[in-house]
Every structure is written in C-alpha cells, then in structure tokens.
Tab-separated table of C-alpha atoms and ligand atoms in Angstrom:
chain	number	residue	atom	x	y	z
M	1	MET	CA	0.026	-0.271	0.041
M	2	THR	CA	1.400	3.096	-0.708
M	3	LEU	CA	-0.012	6.739	0.983
M	4	ASP	CA	0.228	9.526	-0.378
M	5	ILE	CA	1.776	12.790	1.456
M	6	MET	CA	-0.894	14.026	3.110
M	7	GLN	CA	-2.011	10.743	4.144
M	8	VAL	CA	1.424	10.200	5.974
M	9	ILE	CA	1.750	13.570	7.526
M	10	LYS	CA	-2.002	12.738	9.294
M	11	LYS	CA	-0.966	9.574	9.888
M	12	ARG	CA	2.005	9.841	11.904
M	13	VAL	CA	1.473	9.613	15.308
M	14	SER	CA	3.728	9.547	18.424
M	15	VAL	CA	4.253	6.000	19.295
M	16	ARG	CA	5.723	5.451	22.993
M	17	ARG	CA	4.873	1.596	23.173
M	18	PHE	CA	7.082	-0.727	21.017
M	19	ARG	CA	6.995	-4.631	20.192
M	20	PRO	CA	10.621	-5.848	20.777
M	21	ASP	CA	11.012	-7.412	16.884
M	22	PRO	CA	13.932	-5.807	15.675
M	23	VAL	CA	14.004	-3.199	13.011
M	24	PRO	CA	15.255	-4.369	9.461
M	25	ARG	CA	18.687	-2.820	8.188
M	26	GLU	CA	17.347	-2.272	4.732
M	27	LEU	CA	14.382	0.224	6.621
M	28	ILE	CA	17.046	2.149	8.941
M	29	MET	CA	18.938	2.745	5.703
M	30	GLN	CA	15.374	4.133	4.283
M	31	LEU	CA	15.222	6.393	7.316
M	32	LEU	CA	18.900	7.981	7.068
M	33	GLU	CA	18.570	8.260	3.212
M	34	ALA	CA	15.279	10.210	3.855
M	35	ALA	CA	17.084	12.331	6.717
M	36	ILE	CA	19.872	13.363	4.711
M	37	TRP	CA	17.201	14.630	1.498
M	38	ALA	CA	15.846	17.360	3.932
M	39	PRO	CA	16.372	20.925	3.005
M	40	ASN	CA	19.641	22.434	4.810
M	41	ALA	CA	20.672	26.210	4.897
M	42	GLY	CA	23.200	26.454	2.028
M	43	ASN	CA	23.282	22.877	1.926
M	44	ILE	CA	25.918	23.070	4.193
M	45	GLN	CA	24.282	19.755	6.195
M	46	PRO	CA	25.216	20.177	9.468
M	47	TRP	CA	24.007	16.908	10.528
M	48	GLN	CA	25.448	13.809	12.330
M	49	PHE	CA	22.834	10.716	12.941
M	50	TYR	CA	23.955	8.056	15.900
M	51	VAL	CA	22.019	4.639	15.067
M	52	VAL	CA	21.513	2.956	18.743
M	53	THR	CA	20.826	-0.869	19.069
M	54	ARG	CA	22.806	-1.798	21.786
M	55	GLU	CA	20.377	-2.685	24.924
M	56	ASP	CA	22.676	-0.496	27.030
M	57	CYS	CA	22.848	2.343	24.845
M	58	ARG	CA	19.245	2.879	24.702
M	59	ARG	CA	18.789	2.514	28.527
M	60	CYS	CA	21.360	5.071	28.995
M	61	LEU	CA	19.592	7.649	26.651
M	62	ALA	CA	16.143	6.868	28.242
M	63	THR	CA	17.620	7.814	31.589
M	64	ALA	CA	19.483	10.777	29.764
M	65	ALA	CA	15.701	11.741	28.685
M	66	LEU	CA	14.407	12.483	32.129
M	67	ARG	CA	13.968	8.879	32.507
M	68	GLN	CA	11.416	8.730	29.781
M	69	GLU	CA	11.713	4.772	30.025
M	70	PHE	CA	9.437	3.839	26.789
M	71	ILE	CA	12.511	4.873	24.754
M	72	ALA	CA	14.269	1.754	25.554
M	73	SER	CA	11.206	-0.282	24.740
M	74	ALA	CA	12.120	0.458	21.182
M	75	PRO	CA	14.981	-1.820	19.700
M	76	LEU	CA	16.065	0.969	17.737
M	77	THR	CA	17.159	4.923	18.492
M	78	ILE	CA	18.656	7.677	16.246
M	79	VAL	CA	19.762	10.667	17.528
M	80	VAL	CA	19.934	13.417	15.465
M	81	CYS	CA	23.001	15.826	16.226
M	82	ALA	CA	23.643	19.359	14.769
M	83	GLU	CA	27.292	20.219	13.995
M	84	PRO	CA	27.015	24.432	14.894
M	85	GLU	CA	30.708	25.218	14.037
M	86	ARG	CA	29.734	23.860	10.599
M	87	SER	CA	26.765	26.208	10.286
M	88	ALA	CA	28.853	28.873	11.586
M	89	ARG	CA	31.352	29.073	9.383
M	90	HIS	CA	29.703	29.973	6.837
M	91	TYR	CA	26.896	31.764	8.605
M	92	GLY	CA	28.229	33.218	11.838
M	93	ASP	CA	25.742	32.926	14.761
M	94	ARG	CA	22.877	32.613	12.379
M	95	GLY	CA	23.952	29.577	11.463
M	96	ARG	CA	25.240	28.563	15.002
M	97	TYR	CA	21.997	29.022	16.623
M	98	LEU	CA	19.502	28.935	14.203
M	99	TYR	CA	20.170	26.813	11.072
M	100	CYS	CA	21.968	24.251	12.241
M	101	LEU	CA	18.625	23.564	14.352
M	102	GLN	CA	16.547	24.143	11.689
M	103	ASP	CA	18.287	22.019	9.361
M	104	THR	CA	18.458	18.969	12.155
M	105	ALA	CA	14.824	19.676	12.834
M	106	ALA	CA	13.903	18.973	9.022
M	107	ALA	CA	16.128	16.115	9.128
M	108	ALA	CA	14.431	14.460	11.952
M	109	GLN	CA	10.942	15.218	10.667
M	110	ASN	CA	11.566	13.651	7.183
M	111	ILE	CA	12.867	10.149	9.358
M	112	LEU	CA	9.682	10.264	11.096
M	113	LEU	CA	7.375	10.426	7.801
M	114	ALA	CA	9.676	8.188	6.334
M	115	ALA	CA	9.228	5.689	9.302
M	116	THR	CA	5.440	5.966	9.156
M	117	ALA	CA	5.365	5.594	5.414
M	118	LEU	CA	7.525	2.154	6.284
M	119	GLY	CA	4.855	1.134	8.725
M	120	LEU	CA	6.995	1.825	11.908
M	121	GLY	CA	6.444	4.005	14.778
M	122	THR	CA	8.862	7.095	16.114
M	123	CYS	CA	8.565	9.681	18.636
M	124	TRP	CA	10.228	12.784	18.258
M	125	VAL	CA	11.914	13.387	22.449
M	126	GLY	CA	13.417	16.427	22.913
M	127	ALA	CA	13.421	16.573	26.655
M	128	PHE	CA	16.815	15.451	27.813
M	129	ASP	CA	20.048	16.574	29.263
M	130	GLU	CA	22.269	17.151	26.515
M	131	GLU	CA	25.582	16.256	28.824
M	132	GLN	CA	24.122	12.977	29.913
M	133	VAL	CA	23.451	11.921	25.938
M	134	ARG	CA	26.434	13.097	25.180
M	135	GLY	CA	28.099	10.835	27.968
M	136	CYS	CA	26.201	7.825	26.779
M	137	LEU	CA	26.950	7.921	22.966
M	138	ASN	CA	30.543	9.680	23.770
M	139	LEU	CA	29.702	12.236	21.260
M	140	PRO	CA	32.824	14.816	20.131
M	141	ALA	CA	32.666	17.857	21.844
M	142	HIS	CA	31.075	19.838	18.181
M	143	LEU	CA	28.203	17.990	17.956
M	144	ARG	CA	24.959	19.036	19.999
M	145	PRO	CA	22.406	16.136	20.243
M	146	VAL	CA	19.026	17.400	19.182
M	147	ALA	CA	16.417	14.937	18.726
M	148	ILE	CA	16.300	11.229	20.382
M	149	ILE	CA	14.035	9.130	18.033
M	150	PRO	CA	12.719	5.866	19.651
M	151	VAL	CA	11.896	3.795	16.624
M	152	GLY	CA	9.736	0.306	15.938
M	153	TYR	CA	6.925	-1.619	15.262
M	154	PRO	CA	4.080	-0.038	17.356
M	155	ALA	CA	2.744	-2.530	20.251
M	156	ASP	CA	-0.590	-0.995	19.336
M	157	GLU	CA	-2.957	0.153	16.705
M	158	THR	CA	-1.794	3.773	16.297
M	159	THR	CA	-4.563	6.385	16.389
M	160	ARG	CA	-4.307	9.756	16.727
M	161	ARG	CA	-4.795	10.831	20.711
M	162	THR	CA	-3.909	14.499	19.847
M	163	GLN	CA	-6.281	17.552	18.304
M	164	ARG	CA	-4.571	20.832	16.345
M	165	ARG	CA	-5.869	24.221	16.682
M	166	SER	CA	-7.424	24.682	13.055
M	167	VAL	CA	-5.881	26.183	9.946
M	168	GLU	CA	-8.702	29.610	10.776
M	169	GLN	CA	-6.821	29.770	14.610
M	170	VAL	CA	-3.683	29.955	13.178
M	171	CYS	CA	-3.511	31.125	9.907
M	172	HIS	CA	-3.229	34.642	7.990
M	173	PHE	CA	-3.910	35.089	4.346
M	174	VAL	CA	-2.360	38.765	3.822
B	1	FMN	C1	10.753	19.239	19.948
B	1	FMN	C2	9.835	18.193	20.343
B	1	FMN	C3	9.959	17.897	21.423
B	1	FMN	C4	9.354	16.145	22.309
B	1	FMN	N1	9.797	16.232	23.284
B	1	FMN	C5	9.014	14.920	23.454
B	1	FMN	C6	9.360	14.275	25.024
B	1	FMN	O1	10.572	14.777	25.393
B	1	FMN	N2	8.367	12.781	25.239
B	1	FMN	C7	7.778	12.583	24.586
B	1	FMN	O2	7.550	11.655	24.720
B	1	FMN	N3	7.226	13.467	23.443
B	1	FMN	C8	7.655	14.503	22.745
B	1	FMN	N4	7.448	15.204	21.912
B	1	FMN	C9	6.242	14.555	20.984
B	1	FMN	C10	4.838	15.808	21.311
B	1	FMN	O3	4.911	15.607	22.675
B	1	FMN	C11	3.784	15.397	20.415
B	1	FMN	O4	4.349	15.422	19.187
B	1	FMN	C12	2.910	16.096	20.626
B	1	FMN	O5	2.125	15.627	21.702
B	1	FMN	C13	1.980	16.215	19.282
B	1	FMN	O6	1.465	14.328	19.294
B	1	FMN	P1	1.407	13.749	18.363
B	1	FMN	O7	2.971	13.590	17.914
B	1	FMN	O8	1.104	12.585	18.298
B	1	FMN	O9	0.578	14.202	17.147
B	1	FMN	C14	8.320	16.167	21.232
B	1	FMN	C15	7.771	16.708	20.045
B	1	FMN	C16	8.494	17.898	19.561
B	1	FMN	C17	8.203	18.373	18.109
C-alpha cells in the first residue's frame, strides 16, 4: 500500500509502546536516506546521525531523557545531532544558533514521516540532558544532540490521541 504525502503526514503520531522485533537494516537505511535529503541552509548539511541498537546504550539514553523509559523499549533509537560550528563557518551566529537546529529538525521530521510510510512508529523526544546524552554516545565536543527518536513497530493500533488548533485559528492570509 502506498500512501500519499498528506496521508503520511496525518497518519504520523507519537508512538510510545513498541514491539521488541528489530527494525530490518534495509529500513534503517531508508530512514537515514530520508534524513539526508532534508532541506538545509546553503546545503551545508550540519548533521550527524547516531543509530543505536545496543541495549545498554538505549537504556542510557532513556535515563538521559529524564527517565522516559519507553525509549529503551524501542529496538532502535536514532539520535540526530547538529554541528553548530559547521553552520557558523558560513553563517556566523545565525548558522550556530538557528540554521543548524532548523536543518536537523527538518531531517528529524523526514525520519518520522519515512518511518510512518514504512509502517514503523516513532516519537520525537526533545526533553533530555544534553551532557548525559553526550556521555551515552561518547559524542565529540563539536556535536550537539538535538532529537532522540525511538523507532520500532508499534505495539498497539496507532490512533491519533492529539488534536490541532484549526487552520482558521493559526493562519493569516495577507
Ligand atoms: C521538539 C519536540 C520535543 C518533544 N519532546 C518529547 C518528549 O521529550 N517526550 C515525549 O514523549 N514526546 C515528545 N514530543 C512529542 C510531542 O509530545 C507530540 O508530538 C505532540 O504531543 C503531538 O502529538 P503527535 O506527535 O501524536 O501528533 C516532542 C515533540 C517535539 C516536536
């Protein structure tokens, strides 16, 4: 079954319960391929992706994410990292504090949408202690962890639990 883009966008929900089945390597590679094709300022691509399957490391990340233990229950976690100085070399503070975060956010969203299209569940996790995440992954100093994305097959039917403010409430036609 192929889904059109609006179906994928609306089907994506945050999944916090996963089956233990591993995510096949071919699917992992498709998620990473989706990530690297995200739009990014000046095509600088200020990002690195850590693909974590080791259980001790997944547990470490769950603890670093303010003990959000559901993270460790996913068989795979992708940690999206920004390279602020790579952006800063081209764009100064705007690159360091804005573009590299926007670029990595776009990459993270691509991962979420690709995962949805592939029948996988994800959750964007942003609440974490950066230094602790750094320790779990032994990250070099020039990388800043931006998003932790647990990935796996959803344990339950993925039905939407959240609503949105309407287009009328948030859009302005000028
Ligand atoms: C920047 C960001 C940070 C988030 N951090 C967390 C988090 O730490 N833990 C969590 O369970 N969900 C987190 N979420 C997921 C949101 O709670 C979720 O996207 C929102 O409630 C809307 O629900 P939906 O994703 O099912 O549409 C985060 C999402 C974003 C975009």
